[in-house]
CSV table of N, CA, C and O in Angstrom, one decimal:
chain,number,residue,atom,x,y,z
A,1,UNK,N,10.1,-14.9,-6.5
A,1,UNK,CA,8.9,-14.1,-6.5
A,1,UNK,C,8.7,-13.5,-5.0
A,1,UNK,O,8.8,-14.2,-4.0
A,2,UNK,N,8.4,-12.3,-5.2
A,2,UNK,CA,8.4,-11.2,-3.6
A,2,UNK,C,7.2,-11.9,-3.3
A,2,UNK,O,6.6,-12.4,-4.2
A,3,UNK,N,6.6,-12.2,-1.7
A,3,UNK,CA,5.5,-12.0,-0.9
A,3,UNK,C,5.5,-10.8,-0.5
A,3,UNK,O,6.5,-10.2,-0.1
A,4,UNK,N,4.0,-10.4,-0.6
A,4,UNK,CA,3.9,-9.2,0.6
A,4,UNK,C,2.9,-10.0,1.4
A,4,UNK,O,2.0,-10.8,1.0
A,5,UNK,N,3.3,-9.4,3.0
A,5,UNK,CA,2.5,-9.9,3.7
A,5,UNK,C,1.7,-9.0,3.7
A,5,UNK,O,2.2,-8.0,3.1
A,6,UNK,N,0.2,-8.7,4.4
A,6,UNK,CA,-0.6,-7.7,4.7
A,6,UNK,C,-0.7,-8.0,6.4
A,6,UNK,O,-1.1,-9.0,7.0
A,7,UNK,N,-0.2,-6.5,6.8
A,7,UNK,CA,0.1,-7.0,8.0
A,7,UNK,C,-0.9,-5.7,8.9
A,7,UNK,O,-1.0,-6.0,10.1
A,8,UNK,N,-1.5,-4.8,8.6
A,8,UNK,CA,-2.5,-4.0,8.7
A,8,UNK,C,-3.3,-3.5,8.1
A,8,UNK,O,-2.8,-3.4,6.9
A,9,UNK,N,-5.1,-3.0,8.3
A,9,UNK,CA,-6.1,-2.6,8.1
A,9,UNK,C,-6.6,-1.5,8.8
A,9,UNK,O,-7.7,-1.8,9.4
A,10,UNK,N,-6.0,0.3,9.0
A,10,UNK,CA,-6.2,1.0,9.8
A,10,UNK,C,-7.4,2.1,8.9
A,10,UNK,O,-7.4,2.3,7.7
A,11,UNK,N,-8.2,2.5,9.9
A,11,UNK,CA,-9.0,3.5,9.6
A,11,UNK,C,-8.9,4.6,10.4
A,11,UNK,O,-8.8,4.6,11.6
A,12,UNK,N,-9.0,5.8,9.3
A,12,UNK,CA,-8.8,6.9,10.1
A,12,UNK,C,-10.5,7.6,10.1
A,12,UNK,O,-11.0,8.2,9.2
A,13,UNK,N,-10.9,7.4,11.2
A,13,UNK,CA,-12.1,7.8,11.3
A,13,UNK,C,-12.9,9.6,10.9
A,13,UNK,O,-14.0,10.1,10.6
A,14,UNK,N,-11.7,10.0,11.1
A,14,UNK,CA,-11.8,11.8,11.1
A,14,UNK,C,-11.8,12.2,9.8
A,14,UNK,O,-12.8,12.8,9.4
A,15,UNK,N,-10.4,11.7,8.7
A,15,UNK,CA,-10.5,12.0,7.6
A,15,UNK,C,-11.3,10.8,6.4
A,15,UNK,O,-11.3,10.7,5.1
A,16,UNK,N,-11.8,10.2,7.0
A,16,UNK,CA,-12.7,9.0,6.5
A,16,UNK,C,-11.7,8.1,4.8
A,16,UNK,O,-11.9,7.8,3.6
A,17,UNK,N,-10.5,8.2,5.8
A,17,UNK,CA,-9.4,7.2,5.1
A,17,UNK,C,-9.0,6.1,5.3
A,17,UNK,O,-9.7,5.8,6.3
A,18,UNK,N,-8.2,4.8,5.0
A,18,UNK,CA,-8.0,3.8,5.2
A,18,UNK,C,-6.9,3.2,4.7
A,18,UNK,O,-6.8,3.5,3.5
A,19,UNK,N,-6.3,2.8,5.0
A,19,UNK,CA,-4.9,2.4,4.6
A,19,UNK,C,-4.5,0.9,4.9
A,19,UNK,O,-4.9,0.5,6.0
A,20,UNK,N,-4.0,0.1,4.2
A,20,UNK,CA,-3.1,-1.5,4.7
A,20,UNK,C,-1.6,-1.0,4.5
A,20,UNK,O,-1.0,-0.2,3.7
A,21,UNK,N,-1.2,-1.7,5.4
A,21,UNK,CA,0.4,-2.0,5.5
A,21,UNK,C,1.1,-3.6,5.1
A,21,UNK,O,0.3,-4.5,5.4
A,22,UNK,N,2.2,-4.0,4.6
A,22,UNK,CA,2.3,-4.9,3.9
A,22,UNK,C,4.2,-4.9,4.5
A,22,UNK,O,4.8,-3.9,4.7
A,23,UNK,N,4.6,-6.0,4.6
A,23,UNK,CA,5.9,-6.6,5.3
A,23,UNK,C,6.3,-7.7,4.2
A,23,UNK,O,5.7,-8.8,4.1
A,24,UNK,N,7.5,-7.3,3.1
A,24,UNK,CA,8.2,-8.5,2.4
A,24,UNK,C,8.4,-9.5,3.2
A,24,UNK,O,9.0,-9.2,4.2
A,25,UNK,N,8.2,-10.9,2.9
A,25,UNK,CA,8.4,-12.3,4.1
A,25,UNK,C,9.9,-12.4,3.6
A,25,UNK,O,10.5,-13.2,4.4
A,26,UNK,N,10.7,-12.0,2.7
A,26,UNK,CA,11.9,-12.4,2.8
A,26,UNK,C,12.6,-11.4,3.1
A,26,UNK,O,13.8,-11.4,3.1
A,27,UNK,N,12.1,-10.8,3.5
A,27,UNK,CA,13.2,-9.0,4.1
A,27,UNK,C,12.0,-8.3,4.6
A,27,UNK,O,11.1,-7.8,3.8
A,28,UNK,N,12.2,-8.2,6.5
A,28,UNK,CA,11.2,-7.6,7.0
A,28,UNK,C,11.3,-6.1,7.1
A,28,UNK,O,10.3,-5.4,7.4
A,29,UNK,N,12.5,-5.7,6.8
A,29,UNK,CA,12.6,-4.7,6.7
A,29,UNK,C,12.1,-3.6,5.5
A,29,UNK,O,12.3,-2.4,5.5
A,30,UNK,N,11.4,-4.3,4.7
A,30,UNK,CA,10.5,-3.9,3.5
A,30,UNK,C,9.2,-3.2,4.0
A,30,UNK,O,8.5,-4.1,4.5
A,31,UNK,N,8.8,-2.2,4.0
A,31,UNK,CA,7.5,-1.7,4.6
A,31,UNK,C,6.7,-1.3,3.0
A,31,UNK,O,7.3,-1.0,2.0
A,32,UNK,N,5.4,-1.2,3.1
A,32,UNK,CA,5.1,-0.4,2.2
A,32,UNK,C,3.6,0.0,2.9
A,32,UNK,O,3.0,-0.9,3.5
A,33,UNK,N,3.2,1.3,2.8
A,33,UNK,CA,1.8,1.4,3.1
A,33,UNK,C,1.0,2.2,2.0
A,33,UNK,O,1.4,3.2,1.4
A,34,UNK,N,-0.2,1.6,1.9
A,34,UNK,CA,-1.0,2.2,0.7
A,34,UNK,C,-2.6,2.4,0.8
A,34,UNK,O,-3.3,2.1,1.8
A,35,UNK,N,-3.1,3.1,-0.2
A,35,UNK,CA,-5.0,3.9,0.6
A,35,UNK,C,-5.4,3.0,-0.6
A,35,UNK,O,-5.2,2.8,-1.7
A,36,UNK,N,-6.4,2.4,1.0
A,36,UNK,CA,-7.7,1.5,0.1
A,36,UNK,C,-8.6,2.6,0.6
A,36,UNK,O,-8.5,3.7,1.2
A,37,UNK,N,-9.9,1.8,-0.1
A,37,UNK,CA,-11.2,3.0,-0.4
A,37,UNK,C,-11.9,2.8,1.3
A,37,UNK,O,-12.4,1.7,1.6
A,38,UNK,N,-12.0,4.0,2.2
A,38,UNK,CA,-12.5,3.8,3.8
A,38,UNK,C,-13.7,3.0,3.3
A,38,UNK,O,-14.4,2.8,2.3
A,39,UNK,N,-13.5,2.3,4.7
A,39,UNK,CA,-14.5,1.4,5.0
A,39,UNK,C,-14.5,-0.3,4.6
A,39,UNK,O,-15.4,-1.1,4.9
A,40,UNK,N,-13.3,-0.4,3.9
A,40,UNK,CA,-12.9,-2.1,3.5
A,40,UNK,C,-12.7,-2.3,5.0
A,40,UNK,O,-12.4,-1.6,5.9
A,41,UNK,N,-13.3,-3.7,4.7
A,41,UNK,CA,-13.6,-4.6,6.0
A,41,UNK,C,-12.1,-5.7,5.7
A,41,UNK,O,-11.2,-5.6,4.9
A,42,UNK,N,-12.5,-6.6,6.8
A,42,UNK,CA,-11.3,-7.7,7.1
A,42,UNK,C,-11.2,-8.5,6.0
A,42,UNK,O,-10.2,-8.9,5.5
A,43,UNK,N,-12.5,-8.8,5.5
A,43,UNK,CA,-13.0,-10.1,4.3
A,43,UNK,C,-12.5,-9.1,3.1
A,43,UNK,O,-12.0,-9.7,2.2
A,44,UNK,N,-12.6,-7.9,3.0
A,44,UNK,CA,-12.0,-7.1,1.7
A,44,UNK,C,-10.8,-6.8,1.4
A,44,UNK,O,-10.3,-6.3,0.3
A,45,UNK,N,-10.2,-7.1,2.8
A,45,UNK,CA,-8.7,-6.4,2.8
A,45,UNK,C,-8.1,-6.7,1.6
A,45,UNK,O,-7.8,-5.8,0.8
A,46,UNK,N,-7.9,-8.3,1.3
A,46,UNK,CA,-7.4,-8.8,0.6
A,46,UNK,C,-7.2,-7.9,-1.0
A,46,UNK,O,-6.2,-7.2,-1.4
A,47,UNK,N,-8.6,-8.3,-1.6
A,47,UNK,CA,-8.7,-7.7,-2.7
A,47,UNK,C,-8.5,-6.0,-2.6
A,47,UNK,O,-8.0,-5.7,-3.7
A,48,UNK,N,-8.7,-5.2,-1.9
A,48,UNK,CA,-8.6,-3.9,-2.1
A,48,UNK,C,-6.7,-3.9,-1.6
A,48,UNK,O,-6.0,-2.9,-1.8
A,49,UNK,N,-6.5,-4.6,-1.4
A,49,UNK,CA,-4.6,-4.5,-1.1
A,49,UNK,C,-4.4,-4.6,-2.5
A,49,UNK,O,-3.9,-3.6,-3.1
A,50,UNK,N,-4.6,-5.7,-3.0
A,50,UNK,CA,-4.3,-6.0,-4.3
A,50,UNK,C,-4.3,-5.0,-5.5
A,50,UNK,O,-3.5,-4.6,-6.3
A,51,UNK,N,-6.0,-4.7,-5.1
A,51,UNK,CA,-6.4,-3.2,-6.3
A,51,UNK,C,-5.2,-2.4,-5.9
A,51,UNK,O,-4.4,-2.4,-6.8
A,52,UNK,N,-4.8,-1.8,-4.8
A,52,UNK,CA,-3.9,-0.8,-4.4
A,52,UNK,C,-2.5,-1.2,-4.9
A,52,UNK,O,-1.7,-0.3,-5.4
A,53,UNK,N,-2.3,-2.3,-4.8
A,53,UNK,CA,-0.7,-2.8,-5.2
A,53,UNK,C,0.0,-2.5,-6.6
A,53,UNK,O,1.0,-1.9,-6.9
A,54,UNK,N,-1.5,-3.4,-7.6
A,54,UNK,CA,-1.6,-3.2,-8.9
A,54,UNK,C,-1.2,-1.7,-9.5
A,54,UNK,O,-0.2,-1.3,-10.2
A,55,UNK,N,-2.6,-0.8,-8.7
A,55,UNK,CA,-2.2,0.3,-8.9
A,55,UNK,C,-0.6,1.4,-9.0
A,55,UNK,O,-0.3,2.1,-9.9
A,56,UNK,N,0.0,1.1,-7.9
A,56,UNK,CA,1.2,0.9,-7.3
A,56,UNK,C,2.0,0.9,-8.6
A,56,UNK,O,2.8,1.8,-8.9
A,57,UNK,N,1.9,0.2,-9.1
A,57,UNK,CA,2.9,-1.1,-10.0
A,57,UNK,C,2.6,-0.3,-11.3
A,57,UNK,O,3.6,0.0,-12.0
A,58,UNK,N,1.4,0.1,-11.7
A,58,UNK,CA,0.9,0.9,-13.1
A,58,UNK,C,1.7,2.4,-13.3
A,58,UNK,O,2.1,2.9,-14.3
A,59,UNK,N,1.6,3.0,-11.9
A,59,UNK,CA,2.1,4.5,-11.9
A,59,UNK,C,3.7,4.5,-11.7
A,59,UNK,O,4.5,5.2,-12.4
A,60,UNK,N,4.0,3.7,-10.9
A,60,UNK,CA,5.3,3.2,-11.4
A,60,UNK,C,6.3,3.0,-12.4
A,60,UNK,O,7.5,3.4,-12.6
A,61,UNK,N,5.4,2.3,-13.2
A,61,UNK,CA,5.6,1.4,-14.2
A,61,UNK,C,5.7,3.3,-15.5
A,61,UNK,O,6.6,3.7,-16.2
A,62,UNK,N,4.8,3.7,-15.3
A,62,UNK,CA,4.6,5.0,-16.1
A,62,UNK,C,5.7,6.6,-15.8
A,62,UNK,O,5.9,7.5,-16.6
A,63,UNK,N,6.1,6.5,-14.3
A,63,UNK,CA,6.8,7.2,-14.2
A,63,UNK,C,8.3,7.7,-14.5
A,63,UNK,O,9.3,6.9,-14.7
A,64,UNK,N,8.4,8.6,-14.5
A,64,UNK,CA,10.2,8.7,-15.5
A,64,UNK,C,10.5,9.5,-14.1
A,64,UNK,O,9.8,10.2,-13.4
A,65,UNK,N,12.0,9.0,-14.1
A,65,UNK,CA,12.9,9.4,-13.2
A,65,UNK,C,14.1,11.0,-13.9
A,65,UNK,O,14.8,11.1,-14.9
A,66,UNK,N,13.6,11.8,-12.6
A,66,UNK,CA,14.3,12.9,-12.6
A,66,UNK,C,15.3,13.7,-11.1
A,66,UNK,O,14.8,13.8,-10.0
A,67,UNK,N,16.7,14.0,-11.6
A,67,UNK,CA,16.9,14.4,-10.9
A,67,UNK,C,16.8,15.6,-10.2
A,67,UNK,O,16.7,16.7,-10.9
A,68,UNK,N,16.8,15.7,-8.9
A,68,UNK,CA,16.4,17.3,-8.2
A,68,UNK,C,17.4,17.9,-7.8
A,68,UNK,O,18.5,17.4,-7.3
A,69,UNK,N,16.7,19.5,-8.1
A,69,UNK,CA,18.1,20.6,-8.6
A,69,UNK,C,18.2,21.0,-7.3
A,69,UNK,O,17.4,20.8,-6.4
A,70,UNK,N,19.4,21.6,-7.4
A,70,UNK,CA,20.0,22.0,-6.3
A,70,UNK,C,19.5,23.3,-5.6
A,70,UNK,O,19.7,24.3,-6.3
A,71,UNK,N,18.8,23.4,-4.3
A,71,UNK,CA,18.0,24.8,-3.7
A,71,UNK,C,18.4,26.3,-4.3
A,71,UNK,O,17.8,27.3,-3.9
């Protein structure tokens, strides 16, 4: 089973966005970053990572793969 670590909680104050960043503990070379709702705090990170992940995993999970035509 993957870990993600949560390895950032950045806010962008201008566009009033917010984002975590997340590091697989078995391959650090794994990045992912994803939008929580501005303004999650330290104590929310957690669960709003999670909402976000889940999410992640649903649209995914729904998406069909196509290839792209040539210019």
């Amino acid at each position: 089973m993957s870990k993600l670590l949560l390895t950032h909680l950045n806010h962008d104050l201008q566009n009033q966005k917010a984002y975590v960043n997340f590091v697989w503990s078995d391959d650090p070379a794994k990045r992912l970053g994803l939008e929580v709702p501005f303004g999650t705090t330290l104590s929310d990170a957690k669960q709003a990572a999670n909402t976000a992940v889940r999410a992640l995993s649903d649209e995914l999970a729904a998406a069909t793969i196509e290839m792209a035509q040539p210019g």
